[in-house]
Structures are given as structure tokens and as C-alpha cells.
Coordinates of C-alpha atoms and ligand atoms in Angstrom, one line a residue:
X243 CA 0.0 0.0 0.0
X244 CA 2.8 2.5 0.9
X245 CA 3.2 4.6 -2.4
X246 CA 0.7 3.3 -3.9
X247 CA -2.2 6.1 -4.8
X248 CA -5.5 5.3 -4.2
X249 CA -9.1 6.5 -4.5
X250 CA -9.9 9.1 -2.2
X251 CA -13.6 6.9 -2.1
X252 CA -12.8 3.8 -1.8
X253 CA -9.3 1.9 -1.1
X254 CA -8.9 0.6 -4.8
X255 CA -5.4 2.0 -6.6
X256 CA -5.9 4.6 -9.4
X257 CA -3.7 6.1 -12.0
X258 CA -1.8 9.1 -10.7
X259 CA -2.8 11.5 -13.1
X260 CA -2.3 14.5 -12.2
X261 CA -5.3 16.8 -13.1
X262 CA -7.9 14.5 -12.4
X263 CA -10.0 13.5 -9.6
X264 CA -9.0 10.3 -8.0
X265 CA -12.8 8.4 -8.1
X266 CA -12.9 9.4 -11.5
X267 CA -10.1 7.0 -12.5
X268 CA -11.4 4.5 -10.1
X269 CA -12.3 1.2 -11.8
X270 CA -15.3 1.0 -8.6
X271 CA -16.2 4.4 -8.0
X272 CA -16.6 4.8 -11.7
X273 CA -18.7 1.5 -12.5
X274 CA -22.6 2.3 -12.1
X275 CA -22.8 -1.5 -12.8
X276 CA -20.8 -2.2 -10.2
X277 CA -21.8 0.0 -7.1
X278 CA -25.4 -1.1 -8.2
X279 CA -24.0 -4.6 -8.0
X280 CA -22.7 -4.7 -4.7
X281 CA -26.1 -2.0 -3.3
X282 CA -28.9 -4.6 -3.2
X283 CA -30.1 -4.3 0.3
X284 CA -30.8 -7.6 2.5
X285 CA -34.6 -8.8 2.0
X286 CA -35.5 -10.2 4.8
X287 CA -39.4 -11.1 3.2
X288 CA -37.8 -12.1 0.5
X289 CA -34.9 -14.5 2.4
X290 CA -38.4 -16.1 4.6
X291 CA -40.1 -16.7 1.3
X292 CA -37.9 -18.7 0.0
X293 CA -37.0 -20.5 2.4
X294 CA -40.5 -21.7 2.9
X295 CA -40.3 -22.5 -1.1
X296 CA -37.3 -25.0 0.3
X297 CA -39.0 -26.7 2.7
X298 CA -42.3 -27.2 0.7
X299 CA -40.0 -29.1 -1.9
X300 CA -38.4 -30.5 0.9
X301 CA -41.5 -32.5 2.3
X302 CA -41.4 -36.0 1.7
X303 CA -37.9 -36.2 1.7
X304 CA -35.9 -36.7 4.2
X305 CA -33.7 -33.4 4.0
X306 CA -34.4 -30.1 2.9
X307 CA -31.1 -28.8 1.2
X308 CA -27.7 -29.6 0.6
X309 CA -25.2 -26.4 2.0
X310 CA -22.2 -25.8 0.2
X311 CA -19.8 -26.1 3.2
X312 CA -16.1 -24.7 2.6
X313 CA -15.6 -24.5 6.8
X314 CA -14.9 -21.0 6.4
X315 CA -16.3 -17.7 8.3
X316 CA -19.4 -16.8 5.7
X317 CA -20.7 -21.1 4.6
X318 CA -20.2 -21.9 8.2
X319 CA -22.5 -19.4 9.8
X320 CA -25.0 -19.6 6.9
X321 CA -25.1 -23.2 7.5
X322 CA -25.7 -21.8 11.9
X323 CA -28.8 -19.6 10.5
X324 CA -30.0 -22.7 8.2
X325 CA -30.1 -24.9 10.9
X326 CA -30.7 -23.1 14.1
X327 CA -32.8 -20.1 12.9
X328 CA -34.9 -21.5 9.7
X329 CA -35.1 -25.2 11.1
X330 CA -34.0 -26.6 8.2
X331 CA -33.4 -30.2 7.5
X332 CA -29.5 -29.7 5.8
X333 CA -27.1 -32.2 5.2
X334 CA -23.6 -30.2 5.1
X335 CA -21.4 -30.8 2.3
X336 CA -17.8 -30.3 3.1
X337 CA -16.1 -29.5 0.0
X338 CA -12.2 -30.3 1.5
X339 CA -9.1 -29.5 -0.6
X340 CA -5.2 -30.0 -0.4
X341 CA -5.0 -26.3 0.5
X342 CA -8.0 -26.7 3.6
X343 CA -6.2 -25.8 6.8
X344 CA -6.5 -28.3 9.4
X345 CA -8.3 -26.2 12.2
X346 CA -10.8 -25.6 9.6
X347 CA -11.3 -29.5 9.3
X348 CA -11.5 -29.9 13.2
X349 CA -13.7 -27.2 13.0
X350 CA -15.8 -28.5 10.8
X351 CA -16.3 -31.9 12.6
X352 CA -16.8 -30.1 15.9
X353 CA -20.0 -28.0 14.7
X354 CA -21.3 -30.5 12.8
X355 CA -21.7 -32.5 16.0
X356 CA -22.6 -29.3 17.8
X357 CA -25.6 -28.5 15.2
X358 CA -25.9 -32.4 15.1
X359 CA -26.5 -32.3 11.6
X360 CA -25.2 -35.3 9.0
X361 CA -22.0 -34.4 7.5
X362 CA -20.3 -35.7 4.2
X363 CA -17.0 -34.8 3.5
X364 CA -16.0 -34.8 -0.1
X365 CA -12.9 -33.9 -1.6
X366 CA -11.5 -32.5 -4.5
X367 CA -9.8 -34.5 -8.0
X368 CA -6.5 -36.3 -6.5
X369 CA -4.2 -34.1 -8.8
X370 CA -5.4 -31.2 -7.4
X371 CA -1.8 -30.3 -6.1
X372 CA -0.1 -31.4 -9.3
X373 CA -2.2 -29.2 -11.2
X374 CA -1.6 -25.9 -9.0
X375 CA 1.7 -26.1 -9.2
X376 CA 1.8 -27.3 -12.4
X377 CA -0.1 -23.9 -13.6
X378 CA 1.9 -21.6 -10.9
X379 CA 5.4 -23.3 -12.8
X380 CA 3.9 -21.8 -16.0
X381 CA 2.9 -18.5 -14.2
X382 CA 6.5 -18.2 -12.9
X383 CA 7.6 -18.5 -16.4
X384 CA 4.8 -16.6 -18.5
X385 CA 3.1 -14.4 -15.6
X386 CA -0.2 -15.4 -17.9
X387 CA -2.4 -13.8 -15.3
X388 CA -5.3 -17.0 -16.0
X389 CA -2.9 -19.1 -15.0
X390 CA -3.8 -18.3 -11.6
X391 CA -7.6 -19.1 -12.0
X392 CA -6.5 -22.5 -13.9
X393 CA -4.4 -23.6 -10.3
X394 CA -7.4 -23.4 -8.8
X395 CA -9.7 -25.7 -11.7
X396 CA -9.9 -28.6 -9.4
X397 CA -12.1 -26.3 -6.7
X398 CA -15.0 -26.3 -9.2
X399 CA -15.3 -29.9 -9.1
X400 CA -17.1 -29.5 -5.6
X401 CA -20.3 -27.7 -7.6
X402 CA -20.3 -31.1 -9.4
X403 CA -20.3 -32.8 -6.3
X404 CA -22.5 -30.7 -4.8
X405 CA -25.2 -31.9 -6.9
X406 CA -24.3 -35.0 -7.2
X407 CA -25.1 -35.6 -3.8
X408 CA -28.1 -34.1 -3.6
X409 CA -29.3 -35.9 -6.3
X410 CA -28.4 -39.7 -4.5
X411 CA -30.1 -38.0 -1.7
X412 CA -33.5 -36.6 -3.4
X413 CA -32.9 -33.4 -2.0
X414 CA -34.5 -30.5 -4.1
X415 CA -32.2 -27.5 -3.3
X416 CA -28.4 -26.7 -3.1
X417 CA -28.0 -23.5 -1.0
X418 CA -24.2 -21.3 -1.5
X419 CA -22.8 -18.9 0.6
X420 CA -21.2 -17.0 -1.3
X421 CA -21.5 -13.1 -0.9
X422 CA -21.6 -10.2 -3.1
X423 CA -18.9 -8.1 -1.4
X424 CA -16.2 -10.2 -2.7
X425 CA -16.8 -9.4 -6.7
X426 CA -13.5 -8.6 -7.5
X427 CA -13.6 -6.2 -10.8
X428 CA -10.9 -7.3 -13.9
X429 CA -10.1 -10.4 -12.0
X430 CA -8.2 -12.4 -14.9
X431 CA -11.3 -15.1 -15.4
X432 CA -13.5 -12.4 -15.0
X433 CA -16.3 -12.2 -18.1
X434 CA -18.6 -9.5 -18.0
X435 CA -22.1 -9.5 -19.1
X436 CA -23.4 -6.4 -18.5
X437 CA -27.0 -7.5 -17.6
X438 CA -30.0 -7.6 -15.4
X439 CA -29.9 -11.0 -14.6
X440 CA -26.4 -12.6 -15.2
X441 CA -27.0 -16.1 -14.3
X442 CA -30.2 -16.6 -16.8
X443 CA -30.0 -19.3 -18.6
X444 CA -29.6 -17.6 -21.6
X445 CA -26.6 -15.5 -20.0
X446 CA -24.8 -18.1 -18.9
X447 CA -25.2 -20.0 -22.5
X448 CA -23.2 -16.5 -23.9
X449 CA -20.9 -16.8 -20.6
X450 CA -19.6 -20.5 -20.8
X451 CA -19.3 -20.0 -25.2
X452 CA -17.4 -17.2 -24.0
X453 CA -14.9 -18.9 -21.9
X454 CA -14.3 -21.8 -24.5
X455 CA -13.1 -18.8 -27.4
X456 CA -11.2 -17.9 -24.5
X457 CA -10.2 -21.1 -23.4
X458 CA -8.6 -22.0 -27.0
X459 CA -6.8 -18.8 -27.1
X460 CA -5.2 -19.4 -24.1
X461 CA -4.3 -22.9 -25.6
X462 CA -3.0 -21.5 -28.4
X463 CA -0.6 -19.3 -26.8
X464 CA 0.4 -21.4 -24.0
X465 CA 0.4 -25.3 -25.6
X466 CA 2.0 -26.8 -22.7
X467 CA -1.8 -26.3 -20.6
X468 CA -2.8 -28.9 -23.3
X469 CA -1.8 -31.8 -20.5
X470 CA -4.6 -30.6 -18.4
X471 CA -7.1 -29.3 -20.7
X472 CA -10.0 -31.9 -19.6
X473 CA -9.8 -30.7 -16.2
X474 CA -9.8 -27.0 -17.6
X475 CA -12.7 -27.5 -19.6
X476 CA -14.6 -29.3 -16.8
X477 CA -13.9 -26.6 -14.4
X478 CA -13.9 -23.4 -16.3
X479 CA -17.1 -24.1 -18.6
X480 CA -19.5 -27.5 -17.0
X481 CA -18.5 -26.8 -13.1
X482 CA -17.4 -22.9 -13.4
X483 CA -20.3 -22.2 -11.0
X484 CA -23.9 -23.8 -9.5
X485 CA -25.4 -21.6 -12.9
X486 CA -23.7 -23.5 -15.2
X487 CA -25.6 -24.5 -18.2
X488 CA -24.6 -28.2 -18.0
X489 CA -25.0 -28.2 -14.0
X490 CA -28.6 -27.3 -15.6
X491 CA -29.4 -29.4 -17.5
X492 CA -27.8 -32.3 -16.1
X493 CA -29.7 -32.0 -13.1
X494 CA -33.2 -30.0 -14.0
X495 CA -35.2 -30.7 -10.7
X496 CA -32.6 -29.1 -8.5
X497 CA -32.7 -25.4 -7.7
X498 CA -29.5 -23.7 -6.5
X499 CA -30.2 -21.0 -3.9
X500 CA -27.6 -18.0 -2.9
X501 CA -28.4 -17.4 0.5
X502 CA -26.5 -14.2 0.9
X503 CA -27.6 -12.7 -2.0
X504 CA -31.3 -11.8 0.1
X505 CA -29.7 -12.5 3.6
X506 CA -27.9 -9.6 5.2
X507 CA -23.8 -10.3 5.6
X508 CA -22.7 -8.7 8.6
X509 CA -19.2 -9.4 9.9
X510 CA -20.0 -8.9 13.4
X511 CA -23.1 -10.8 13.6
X512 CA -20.8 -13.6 11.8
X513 CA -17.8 -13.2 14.3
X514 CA -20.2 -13.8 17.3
X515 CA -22.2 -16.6 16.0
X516 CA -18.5 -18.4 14.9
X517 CA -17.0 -17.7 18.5
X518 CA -20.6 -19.2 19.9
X519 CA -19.9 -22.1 18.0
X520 CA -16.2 -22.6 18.8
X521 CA -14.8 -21.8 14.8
X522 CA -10.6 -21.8 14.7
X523 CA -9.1 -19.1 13.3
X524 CA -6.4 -21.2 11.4
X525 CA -2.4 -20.2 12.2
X526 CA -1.0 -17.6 10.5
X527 CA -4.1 -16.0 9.4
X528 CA -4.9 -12.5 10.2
X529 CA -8.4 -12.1 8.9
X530 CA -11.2 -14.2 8.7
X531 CA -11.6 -13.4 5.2
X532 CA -10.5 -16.8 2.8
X533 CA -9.3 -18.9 6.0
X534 CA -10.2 -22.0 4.3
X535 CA -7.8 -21.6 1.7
X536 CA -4.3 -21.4 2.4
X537 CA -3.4 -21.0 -1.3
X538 CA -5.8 -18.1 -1.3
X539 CA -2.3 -16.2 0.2
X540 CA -0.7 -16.9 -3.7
X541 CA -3.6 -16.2 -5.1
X542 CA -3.5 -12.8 -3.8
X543 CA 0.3 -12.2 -4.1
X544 CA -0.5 -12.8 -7.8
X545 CA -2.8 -10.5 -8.7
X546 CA -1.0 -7.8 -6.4
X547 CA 1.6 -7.8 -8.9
X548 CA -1.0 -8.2 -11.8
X549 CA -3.2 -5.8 -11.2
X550 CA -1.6 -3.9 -8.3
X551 CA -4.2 -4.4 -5.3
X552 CA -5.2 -7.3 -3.1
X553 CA -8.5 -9.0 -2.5
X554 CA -8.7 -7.7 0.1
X555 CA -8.5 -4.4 -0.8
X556 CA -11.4 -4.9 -3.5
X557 CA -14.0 -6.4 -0.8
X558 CA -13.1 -3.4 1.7
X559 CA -13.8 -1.3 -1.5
X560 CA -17.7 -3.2 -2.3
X561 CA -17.6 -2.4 1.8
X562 CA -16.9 0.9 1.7
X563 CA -19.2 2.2 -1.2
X564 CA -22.1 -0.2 0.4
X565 CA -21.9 1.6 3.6
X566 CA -20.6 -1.2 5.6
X567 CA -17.5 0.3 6.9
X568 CA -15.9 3.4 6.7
X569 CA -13.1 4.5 5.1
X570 CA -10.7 4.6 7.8
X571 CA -11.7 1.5 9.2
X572 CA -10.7 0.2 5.8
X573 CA -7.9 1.6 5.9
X574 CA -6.7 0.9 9.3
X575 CA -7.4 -3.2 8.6
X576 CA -5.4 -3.2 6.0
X577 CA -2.2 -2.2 7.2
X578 CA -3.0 -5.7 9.8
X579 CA -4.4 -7.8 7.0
X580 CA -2.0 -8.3 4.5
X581 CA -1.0 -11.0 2.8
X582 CA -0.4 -14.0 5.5
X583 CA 3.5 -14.7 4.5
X584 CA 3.6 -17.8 6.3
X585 CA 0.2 -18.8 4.7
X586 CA 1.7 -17.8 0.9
X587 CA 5.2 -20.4 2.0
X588 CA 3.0 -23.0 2.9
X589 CA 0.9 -23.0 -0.1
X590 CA 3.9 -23.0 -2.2
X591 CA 5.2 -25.9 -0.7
X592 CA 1.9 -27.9 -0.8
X593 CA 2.4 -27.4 -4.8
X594 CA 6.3 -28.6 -4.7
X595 CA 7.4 -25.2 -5.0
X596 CA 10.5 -23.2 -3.7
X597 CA 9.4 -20.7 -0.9
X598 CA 10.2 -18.0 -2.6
X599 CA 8.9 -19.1 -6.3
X600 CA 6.4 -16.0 -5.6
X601 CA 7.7 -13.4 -3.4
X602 CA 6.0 -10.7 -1.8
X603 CA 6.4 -7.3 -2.8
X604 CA 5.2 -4.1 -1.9
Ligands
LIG108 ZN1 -13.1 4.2 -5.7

């Protein structure tokens, strides 16, 4: 962050020209898609009504939804609120990876038993770790910013699974937790429809042809990704998300719901509700935020030197211009949440890696 200049808005990095105003050259503060993005308000009518529309498909089955469980701070509260507050009949999905910290497994176990709910544990393809560091090898070599997204292919496998299970189980629903505030703007895999409703079916027809012109370009300039290609197409156009055209139509009587995305996010509410139910903070974390994911820590060195600002930095943005913090706040917790550098060693070894393959810079 040090000489870096940023919006005088938000926290994102803009270009120092010198006779304009900063927001203007903001790539946030500027976006009227994006601000109205990330300024839905909570429904709280809404969140109750469909949640009723779960259960009603629920009856006569012997569970109401699968929940997309990572064991991190946002899925493992939702999955406290599905349970304890809606009285839903979920069977928790853990979705573990090479990269899952072991606290967040132990966690994990220990509130499952806690919400006495049934667990299955699922993990992801077996070369998971080849292919990470197979792709961050290439990324070392190229700095092909997609490279990044591709180490992390095998992580879409778990929205196959997902499904999968719930279709052995006749369950009717698959809920998510993922959250709005983490849109990160010209992320590298990033494909943007400029629409009302991205995730129509229609939209996300244009979306996965989109990635696969993509997806033979990057071919075509990188042949050596060729090895893995099966696994990249899987993951970046059938799994790419619970929207996916072939996750679809492969499984038709199966509705995906976003729970955040009509639920209200609050970090504090979701600090107390993870100390109630005894959730680890994993070692060398210093944020909540992504403390599933210890490659999450390369991730973010990456596009640091990509696109010159963290994830974090992004989400405190979304937080800023949807009124959740302030900007000071922001500021203040990012000079303590930084990239984790023991987190961002760690991950580089899991993938056979030399420490400092990826260093940190400021
Ligand atoms: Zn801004």
C-alpha cells in the first residue's frame, strides 16, 4: 500500500494523473454496474419466502437442502442460520481440498456435531496439487495472469459434487454462501455481461461459449496447458459455477439458492455466531476473510503484482461504497491484513514449490 495512490472513495489503486479527480479514475467508484451490484439491500421477506419454497420441496424427503460447506467464516455461519434459525433439514457438504487448513477441518467436525446435523465430507480430484503447481510453474515462467484461476480448476469440481449428492439423496435444493462483497472487478477469469440477470440461462449459455473462445486462445498461446485441458474445460465451462448450463441441465429438478444474495452479511453478527460455535481461526491467518484456503495467500500475491491491489482491498472497496465500513476503518485493517507470508510459503510448498517461487512485494 505504501506509495501506492488510491481512490480518495474507496481503497482501490488509481492512475496518478495529475489533473484529475481520483474516483474518477477509479475502476469501482466509476462502474454504475458495479456500485449497483454490490447495493442490493438484504430482503429479509424475500430471504423467509424462499426459504418456505425450500422446505415445501423438501416434504417428503428426508432433507431439505444440501449447503455448500467450505468451513470458512461466511458457509459456516449460513449453514448456523439454516439450521438453528430457519429449522431446516440440511445435510452439510464439506467440499475439502489440499489447501484446507487443518483447524478448519477440526472445526468443521466439531459443529457438525454441535448443530448435530449429517456431515459428508467430499474432496476435491486427487491431482489437485499437481495441477496448482503445475499452472503456478507456468505463471513463474509466463506471468499469464489466467494461469492463476486455472491452479485453482480442481475447486469447481465441488459444484459437481455438490449436486451429485443431492441428487443420491433426493434433496431438491443446493444453497451457497457466497456473498456479493467479494466481486473482485478485472479479475483475470472475469467475463462480463453487462445484464440484469447474469446467471439466466440464456446469459450463462453467452458466458460458458465465451470462456471456451477464450479457453482456445489461451491454448493456443500457451500449448504446454494442453496436458490438463479436460480438467480445464470441466472446471472453467461444466462446473465454473452452481449456474452453469450443463450443471442445468444435467440435473433439472434441482434449484440452486444463494443465501447471501437476500440475507444480510454482517461481519459482526458472523464473528459472534463463529466464537458461539467454537470456529478456529487457522495459524497464521490474520483475517477471517479466505481462512479455508491457504493457497488463497498466492492467489493474492498474484494478482497484487497483476493488477496492483489485493482482494482484500477490492472487498473493503464493495464495503466501503455499500456503507458497511468506513473508510478509515478500511484503511486501518489493511495495514494488519495483508497477505499472510507464512500462509503464501505454505501454499507453495503444498504445490512442490520453492518458498520464494512467488515473493511478496510491496
Ligand atoms: Zn473508488
Amino acid at each position: 500500500m505504501t506509495n501506492q495512490k488510491i481512490c480518495n472513495t474507496c481503497v482501490l489503486p488509481v492512475d496518478a494523473s495529475p489533473n484529475s479527480i481520483d474516483s474518477e479514475n477509479c475502476r469501482l467508484c466509476n462502474s454504475p454496474d458495479l456500485l449497483k451490484h454490490i447495493n442490493i439491500k438484504p430482503d429479509n421477506d424475500k430471504l423467509l419466502q424462499m426459504i418456505e419454497q425450500i422446505r415445501r420441496k423438501g416434504k417428503d424427503q428426508p432433507y431439505d437442502c444440501v449447503v455448500a460447506w467450505s468451513g470458512g467464516r461466511d458457509s459456516t455461519f449460513m449453514l448456523h442460520q439454516l439450521v438453528v434459525k430457519h429449522n431446516l433439514r440440511c445435510v452439510a457438504v464439506f467440499g475439502r481440498t489440499p489447501f484446507t487448513p487443518i483447524e478448519i477441518v477440526n472445526s468443521v467436525h466439531s459443529i457438525a456435531e454441535k448443530l448435530k446435523i449429517r456431515l459428508i465430507e467430499i474432496e476435491t480430484p486427487s491431482n489437485h496439487k499437481e495441477i496448482a503447481g503445475y499452472c503456478l510453474k507456468e505463471y513463474t515462467k509466463t506471468h499469464l495472469p489466467i494461469l492463476i484461476n486455472l491452479a485453482c480448476a480442481s475447486c469447481k469440481f465441488v459444484n459437481k459434487s455438490l449436486f451429485k449428492q443431492a441428487d443420491k439423496l433426493s434433496v431438491k435444493t443446493v444453497i451457497y454462501g457466497g456473498n456479493r462483497y467479494e466481486y473482485f472487478p478485472s479479475g483475470p477469469a472475469s467475463i462480463d455481461i453487462n445484464s440484469e440477470n447474469r446467471y439466466s440461462f440464456f446469459n450463462m449459455v453467452r458466458d460458458n461459449i465465451a470462456r471456451l473462445i477464450k479457453g482456445f486462445g489461451i491454448i493456443v498461446a500457451s500449448p504446454a496447458l494442453l496436458k490438463y485441458c479436460l480438467t480445464f474445460f470441466k472446471a472453467s465451462v461444466l462446473y465454473i459455477n452452481q449456474y452453469s448450463v450443463y450443471l442445468r441441465l444435467r440435473y433439472p429438478n434441482i434449484d440452486r439458492f444463494d443465501y447471501y444474495h437476500h440475507a444480510d452479511w454482517d461481519e459482526n453478527s458472523i464473528h459472534a455466531i463463529l466464537k458461539e460455535l467454537g470456529w478456529q481461526l487457522p495459524a497464521g491467518c490474520n483475517s477471517t476473510w479466505r481462512a479455508d484456503c491457504v493457497f488463497e495467500a498466492v492467489k493474492n500475491t498474484a494478482f497484487k503484482q497483476q493488477l496492483g491491489f489485493t482482494y482484500a482491498q477490492a472487498m473493503y472497496s464493495n464495503l466501503i461504497r455499500s456503507g458497511k465500513i468506513t473508510r478509515s476503518e478500511a484503511l486501518a485493517r489493511l495495514e494488519k491484513e495483508g497477505i499472510s507470508e507464512p500462509r503464501l510459503k505454505e501454499a507453495l510448498r503444498l504445490c512442490g514449490l520453492p518458498e520464494n517461487a512467488i515473493e511478496l512485494k510491496d
